Short mmCIF file of C-alpha atoms and ligand atoms in Angstrom, two decimals:
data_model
loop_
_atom_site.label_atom_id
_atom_site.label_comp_id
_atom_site.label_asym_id
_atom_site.label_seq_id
_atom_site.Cartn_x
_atom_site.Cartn_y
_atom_site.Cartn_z
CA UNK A 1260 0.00 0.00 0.00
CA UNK A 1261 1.53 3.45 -0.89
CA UNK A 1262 2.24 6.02 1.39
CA UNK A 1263 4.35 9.31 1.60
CA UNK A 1264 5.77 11.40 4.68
CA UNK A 1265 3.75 14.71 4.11
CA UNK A 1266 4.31 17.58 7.12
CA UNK A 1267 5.92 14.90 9.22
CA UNK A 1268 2.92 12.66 9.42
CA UNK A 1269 1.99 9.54 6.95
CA UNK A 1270 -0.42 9.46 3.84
CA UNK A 1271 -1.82 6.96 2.34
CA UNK A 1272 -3.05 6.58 -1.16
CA UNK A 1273 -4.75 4.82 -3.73
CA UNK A 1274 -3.65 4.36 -7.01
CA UNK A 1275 -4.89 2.92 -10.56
CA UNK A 1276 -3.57 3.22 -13.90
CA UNK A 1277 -0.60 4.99 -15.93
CA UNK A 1278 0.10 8.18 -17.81
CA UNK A 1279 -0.58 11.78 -16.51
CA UNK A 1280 -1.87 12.01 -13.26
CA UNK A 1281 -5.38 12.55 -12.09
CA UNK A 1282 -5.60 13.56 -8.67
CA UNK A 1283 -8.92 12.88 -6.76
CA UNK A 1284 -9.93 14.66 -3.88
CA UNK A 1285 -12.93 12.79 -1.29
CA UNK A 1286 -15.15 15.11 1.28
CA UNK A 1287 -16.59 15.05 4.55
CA UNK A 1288 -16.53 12.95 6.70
CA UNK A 1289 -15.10 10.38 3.97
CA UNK A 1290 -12.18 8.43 2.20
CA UNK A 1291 -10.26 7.71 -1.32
CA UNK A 1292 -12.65 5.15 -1.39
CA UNK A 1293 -15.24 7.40 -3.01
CA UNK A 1294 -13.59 6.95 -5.84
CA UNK A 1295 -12.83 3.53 -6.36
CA UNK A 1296 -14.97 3.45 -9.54
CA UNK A 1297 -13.52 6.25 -10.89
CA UNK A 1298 -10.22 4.66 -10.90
CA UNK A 1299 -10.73 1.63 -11.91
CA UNK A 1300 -12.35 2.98 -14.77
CA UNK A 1301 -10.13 5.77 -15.77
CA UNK A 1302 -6.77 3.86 -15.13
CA UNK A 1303 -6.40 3.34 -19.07
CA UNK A 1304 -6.71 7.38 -19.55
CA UNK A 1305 -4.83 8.49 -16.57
CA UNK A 1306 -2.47 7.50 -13.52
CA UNK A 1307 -5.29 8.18 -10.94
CA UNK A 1308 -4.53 9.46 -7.79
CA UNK A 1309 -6.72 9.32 -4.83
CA UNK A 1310 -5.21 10.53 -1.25
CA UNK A 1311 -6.65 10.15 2.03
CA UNK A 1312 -6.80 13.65 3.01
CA UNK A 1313 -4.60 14.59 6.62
CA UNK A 1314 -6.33 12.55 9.18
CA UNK A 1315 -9.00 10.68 6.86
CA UNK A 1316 -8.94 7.10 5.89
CA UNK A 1317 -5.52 5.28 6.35
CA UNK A 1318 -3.67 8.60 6.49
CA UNK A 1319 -2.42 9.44 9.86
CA UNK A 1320 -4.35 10.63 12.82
CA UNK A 1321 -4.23 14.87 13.09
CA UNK A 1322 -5.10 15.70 16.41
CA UNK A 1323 -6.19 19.41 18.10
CA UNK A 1324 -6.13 21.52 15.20
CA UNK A 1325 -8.49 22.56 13.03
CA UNK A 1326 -8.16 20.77 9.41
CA UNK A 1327 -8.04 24.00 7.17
CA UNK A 1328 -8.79 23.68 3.05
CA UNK A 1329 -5.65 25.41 2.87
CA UNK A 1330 -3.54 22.77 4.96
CA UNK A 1331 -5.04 20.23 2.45
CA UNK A 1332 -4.25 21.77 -0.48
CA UNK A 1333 -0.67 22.27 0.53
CA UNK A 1334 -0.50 18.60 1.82
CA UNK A 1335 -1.51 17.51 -1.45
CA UNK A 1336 0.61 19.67 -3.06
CA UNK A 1337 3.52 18.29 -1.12
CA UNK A 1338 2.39 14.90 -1.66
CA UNK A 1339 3.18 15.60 -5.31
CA UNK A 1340 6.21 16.74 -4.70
CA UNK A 1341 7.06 13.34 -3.05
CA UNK A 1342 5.97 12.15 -6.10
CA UNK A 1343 7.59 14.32 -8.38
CA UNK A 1344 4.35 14.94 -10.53
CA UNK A 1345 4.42 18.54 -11.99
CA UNK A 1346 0.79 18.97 -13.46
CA UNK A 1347 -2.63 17.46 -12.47
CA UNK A 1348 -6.23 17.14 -13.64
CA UNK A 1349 -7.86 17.91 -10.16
CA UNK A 1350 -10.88 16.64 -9.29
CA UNK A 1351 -12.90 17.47 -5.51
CA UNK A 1352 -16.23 16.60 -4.19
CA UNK A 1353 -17.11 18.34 -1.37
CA UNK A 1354 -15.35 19.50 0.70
CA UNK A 1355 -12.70 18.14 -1.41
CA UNK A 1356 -13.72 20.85 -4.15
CA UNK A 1357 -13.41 23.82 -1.53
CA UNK A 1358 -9.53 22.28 -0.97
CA UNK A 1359 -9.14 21.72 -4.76
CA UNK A 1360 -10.20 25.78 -5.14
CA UNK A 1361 -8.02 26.74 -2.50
CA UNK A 1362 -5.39 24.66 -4.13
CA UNK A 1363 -6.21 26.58 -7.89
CA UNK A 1364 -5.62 30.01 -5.78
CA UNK A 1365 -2.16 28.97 -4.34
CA UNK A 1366 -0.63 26.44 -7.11
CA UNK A 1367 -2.24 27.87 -10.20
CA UNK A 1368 0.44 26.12 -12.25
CA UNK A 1369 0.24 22.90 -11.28
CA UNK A 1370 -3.46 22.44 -12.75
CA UNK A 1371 -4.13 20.91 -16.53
CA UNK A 1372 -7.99 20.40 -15.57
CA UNK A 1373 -10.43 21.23 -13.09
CA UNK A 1374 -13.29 19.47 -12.26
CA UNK A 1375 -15.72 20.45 -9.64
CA UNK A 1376 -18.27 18.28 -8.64
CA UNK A 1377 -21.08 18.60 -5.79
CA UNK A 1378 -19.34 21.41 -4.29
CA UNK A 1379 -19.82 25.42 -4.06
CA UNK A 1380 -17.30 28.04 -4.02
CA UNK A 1381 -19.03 30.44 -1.23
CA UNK A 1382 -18.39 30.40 2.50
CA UNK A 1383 -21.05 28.82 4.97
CA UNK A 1384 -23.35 31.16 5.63
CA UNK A 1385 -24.35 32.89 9.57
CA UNK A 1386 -26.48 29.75 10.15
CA UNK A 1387 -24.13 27.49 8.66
CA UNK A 1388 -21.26 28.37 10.48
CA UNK A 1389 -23.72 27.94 13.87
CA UNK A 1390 -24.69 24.33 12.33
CA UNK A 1391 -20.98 23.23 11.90
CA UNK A 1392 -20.80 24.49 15.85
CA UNK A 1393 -23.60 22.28 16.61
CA UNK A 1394 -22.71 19.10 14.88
CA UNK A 1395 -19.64 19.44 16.60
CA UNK A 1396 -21.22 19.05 19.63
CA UNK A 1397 -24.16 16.20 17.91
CA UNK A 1398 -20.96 13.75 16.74
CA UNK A 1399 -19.19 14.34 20.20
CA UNK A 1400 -22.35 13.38 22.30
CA UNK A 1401 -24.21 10.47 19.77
CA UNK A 1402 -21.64 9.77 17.85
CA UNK A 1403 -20.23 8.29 14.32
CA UNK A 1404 -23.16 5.95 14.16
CA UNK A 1405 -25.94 9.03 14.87
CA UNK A 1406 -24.09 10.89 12.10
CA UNK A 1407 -23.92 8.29 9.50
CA UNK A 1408 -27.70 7.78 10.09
CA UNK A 1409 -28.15 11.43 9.37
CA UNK A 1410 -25.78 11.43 6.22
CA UNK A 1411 -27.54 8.81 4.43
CA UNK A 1412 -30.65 10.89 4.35
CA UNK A 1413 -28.96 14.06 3.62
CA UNK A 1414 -26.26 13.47 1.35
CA UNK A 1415 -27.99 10.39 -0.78
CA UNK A 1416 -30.87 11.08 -3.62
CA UNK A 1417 -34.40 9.83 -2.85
CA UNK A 1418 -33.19 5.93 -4.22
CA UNK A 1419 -29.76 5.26 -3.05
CA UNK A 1420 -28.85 1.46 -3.83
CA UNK A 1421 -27.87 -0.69 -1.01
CA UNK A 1422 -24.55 -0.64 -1.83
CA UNK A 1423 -24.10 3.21 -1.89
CA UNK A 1424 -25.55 3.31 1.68
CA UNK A 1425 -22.98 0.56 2.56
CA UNK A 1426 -20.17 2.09 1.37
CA UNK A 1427 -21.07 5.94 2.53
CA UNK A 1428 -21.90 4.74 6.40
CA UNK A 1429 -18.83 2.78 6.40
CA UNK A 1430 -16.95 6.12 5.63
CA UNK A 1431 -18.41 7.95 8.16
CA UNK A 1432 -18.21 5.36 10.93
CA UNK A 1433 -14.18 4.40 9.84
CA UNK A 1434 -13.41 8.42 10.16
CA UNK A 1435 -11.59 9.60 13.20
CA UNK A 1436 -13.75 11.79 15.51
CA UNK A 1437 -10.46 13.90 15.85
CA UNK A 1438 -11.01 14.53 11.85
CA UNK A 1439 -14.61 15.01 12.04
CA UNK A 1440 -14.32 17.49 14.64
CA UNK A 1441 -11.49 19.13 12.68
CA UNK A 1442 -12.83 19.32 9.26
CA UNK A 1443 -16.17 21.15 10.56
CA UNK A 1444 -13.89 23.74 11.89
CA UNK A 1445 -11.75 24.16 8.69
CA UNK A 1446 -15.14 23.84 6.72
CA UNK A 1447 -16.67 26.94 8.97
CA UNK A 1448 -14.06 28.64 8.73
CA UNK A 1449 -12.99 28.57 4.80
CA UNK A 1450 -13.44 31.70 3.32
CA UNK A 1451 -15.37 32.70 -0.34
CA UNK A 1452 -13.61 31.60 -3.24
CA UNK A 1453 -15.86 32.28 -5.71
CA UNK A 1454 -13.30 35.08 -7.65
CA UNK A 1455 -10.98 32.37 -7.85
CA UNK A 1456 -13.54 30.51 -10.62
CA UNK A 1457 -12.74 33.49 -12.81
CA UNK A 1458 -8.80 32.80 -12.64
CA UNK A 1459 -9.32 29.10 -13.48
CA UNK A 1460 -7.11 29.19 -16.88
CA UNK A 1461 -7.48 25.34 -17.77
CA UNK A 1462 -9.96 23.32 -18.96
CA UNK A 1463 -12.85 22.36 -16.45
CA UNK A 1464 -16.15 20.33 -15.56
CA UNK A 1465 -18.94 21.20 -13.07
CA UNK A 1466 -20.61 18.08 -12.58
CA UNK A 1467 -23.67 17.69 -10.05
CA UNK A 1468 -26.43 15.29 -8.66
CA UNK A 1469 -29.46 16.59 -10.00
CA UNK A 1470 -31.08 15.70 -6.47
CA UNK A 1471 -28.02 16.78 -4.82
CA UNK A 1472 -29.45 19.16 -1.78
CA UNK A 1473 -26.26 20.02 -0.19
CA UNK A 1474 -24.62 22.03 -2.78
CA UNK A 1475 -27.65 22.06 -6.04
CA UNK A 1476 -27.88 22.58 -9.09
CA UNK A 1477 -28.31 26.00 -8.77
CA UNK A 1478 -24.88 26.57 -7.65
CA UNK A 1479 -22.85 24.16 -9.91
CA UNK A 1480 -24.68 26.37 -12.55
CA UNK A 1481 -23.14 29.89 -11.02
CA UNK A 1482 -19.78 28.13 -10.90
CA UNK A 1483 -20.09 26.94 -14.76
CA UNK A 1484 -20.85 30.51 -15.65
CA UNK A 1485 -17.99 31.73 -14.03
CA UNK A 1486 -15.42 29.42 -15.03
CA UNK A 1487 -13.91 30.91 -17.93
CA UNK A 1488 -14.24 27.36 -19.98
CA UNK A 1489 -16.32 25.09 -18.05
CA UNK A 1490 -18.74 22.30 -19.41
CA UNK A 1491 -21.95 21.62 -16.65
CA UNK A 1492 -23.05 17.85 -15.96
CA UNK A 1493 -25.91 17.65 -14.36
CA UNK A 1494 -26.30 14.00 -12.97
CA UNK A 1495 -29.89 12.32 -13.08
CA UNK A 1496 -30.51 9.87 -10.41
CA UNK A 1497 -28.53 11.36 -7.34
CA UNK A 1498 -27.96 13.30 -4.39
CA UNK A 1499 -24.75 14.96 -3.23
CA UNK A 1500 -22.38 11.75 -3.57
CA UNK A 1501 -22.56 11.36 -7.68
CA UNK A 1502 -19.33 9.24 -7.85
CA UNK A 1503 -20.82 6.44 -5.79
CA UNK A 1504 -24.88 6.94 -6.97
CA UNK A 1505 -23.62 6.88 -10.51
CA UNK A 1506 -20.34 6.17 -11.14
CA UNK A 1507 -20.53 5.40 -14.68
CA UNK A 1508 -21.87 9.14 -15.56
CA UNK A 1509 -19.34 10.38 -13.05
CA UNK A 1510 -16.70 8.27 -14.83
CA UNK A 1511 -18.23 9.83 -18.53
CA UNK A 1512 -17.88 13.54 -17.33
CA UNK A 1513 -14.24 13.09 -16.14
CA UNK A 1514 -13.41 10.73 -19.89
CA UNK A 1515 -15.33 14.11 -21.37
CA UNK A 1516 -12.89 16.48 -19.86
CA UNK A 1517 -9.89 14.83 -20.39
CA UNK A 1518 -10.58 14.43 -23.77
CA UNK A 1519 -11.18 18.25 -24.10
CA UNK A 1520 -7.63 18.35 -22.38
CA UNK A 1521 -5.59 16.05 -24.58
CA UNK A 1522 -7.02 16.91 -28.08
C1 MLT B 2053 -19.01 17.10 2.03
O1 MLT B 2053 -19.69 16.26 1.43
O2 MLT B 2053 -17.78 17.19 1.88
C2 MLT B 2053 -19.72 18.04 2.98
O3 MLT B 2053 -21.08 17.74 3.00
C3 MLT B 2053 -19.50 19.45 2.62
C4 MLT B 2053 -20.11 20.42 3.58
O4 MLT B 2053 -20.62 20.02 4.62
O5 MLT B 2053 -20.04 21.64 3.31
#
């Protein structure tokens, strides 16, 4: 199993495939496991990528601090280094999509694609900021199993198959309360990145479940208009976790990019 020293501490990640890289970026409170399909599928196309983010997954434990979008993206940025990869089509759900922004604001250059998907570039708003506060407090008193219940409602469309409830809970319940508590403060506390859409100078996708009701349609559309060249897929048949509700449309958006990037 591969895994890099990043920042002193170990990460772990997945990887399929040859050629350039693909780097693929999971949210909250999740692993490179969301994208298991992804890879598997793309590993003829690309050398696919998929971290556990600082504290996530098999990565090591980060304990006391709050796990900023900014610490990510320079984590993965270092984890490239490790690597020596130069250039990378970046893809983020998420939360992994506000770190894959903040990562386009700091290391412009070491984009070739961008693809956004389920995710928003504004801050949380008054309430939300009070909600990341309270569920805080919810995961601390009920716990991974309470949250996981409330996730599969929330974050799933109206028919998620067994197997996508399966494989979300089991992310929830595997993730360190350390890095639950952590990524709601970094989360709160990331600011608005929408101006950086309009510096985005490489080919991108906005892709979205069309019954995602975390982050709609509605914003994936305000992000497509203000990505200088950005294509919008709208994804029939689920919620806010489109990479495991659908993977093969998921799979056809990225294949649709990266052909727009190699032709
Ligand atoms: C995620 O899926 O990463 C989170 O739902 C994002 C958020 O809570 O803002």
């Amino acid at each position: 199993m591969p895994y890099v020293e990043v920042d002193g501490r170990l990460q772990h990640y997945r990887e399929r495939g040859t050629g350039p890289v693909a780097l693929f970026v999971h949210g909250f409170p999740l692993d490179a496991t969301l994208w298991l399909d992804q890879l598997t599928a793309l590993a003829g196309r690309r050398r696919c990528i998929a971290p556990d983010l600082s504290g996530s997954g098999r990565s090591a434990p980060v304990t006391g601090e709050p796990l900023t979008m900014e610490r990510h993206a320079a984590d993965l940025s270092a984890l490239l280094d490790r690597l020596e990869v130069d250039r990378v089509d970046l893809i983020g759900l998420s939360m992994g999509g506000y770190v894959a922004l903040a990562f386009a604001e700091r290391f412009p250059a070491r984009l070739r694609s961008l693809a956004l998907v389920d995710t928003r570039s504004g801050p949380d708003s008054a309430d939300g900021k009070a909600g990341r506060d309270a569920a805080i407090e919810r995961v601390l008193d009920g716990g991974r199993g309470a949250l996981a219940d409330t996730m599969l409602v929330a974050l799933l469309g109206p028919h998620p198959t067994a197997a996508a409830r399966a494989r979300l809970r089991t992310m929830v319940e595997t993730t360190p309360y350390e890095t639950i508590v952590g990524a709601l403060a970094g989360m709160r506390d990331r600011p608005d990145r929408t101006a950086v859409l309009g510096t985005v100078a490489v080919p991108a996708a906005v892709i979205v479940g069309a019954d995602d009701t975390v982050t709609p349609p509605s914003e994936a559309e305000a992000m497509a208009a203000a990505l200088p060249d950005a294509t919008l897929h709208v994804v029939a048949g689920a919620g806010h976790l489109t990479p495991i509700e659908q993977p093969a449309a998921v799979t056809a958006a990225l294949a649709a990019l990266f052909d727009r990037v190699d032709a």
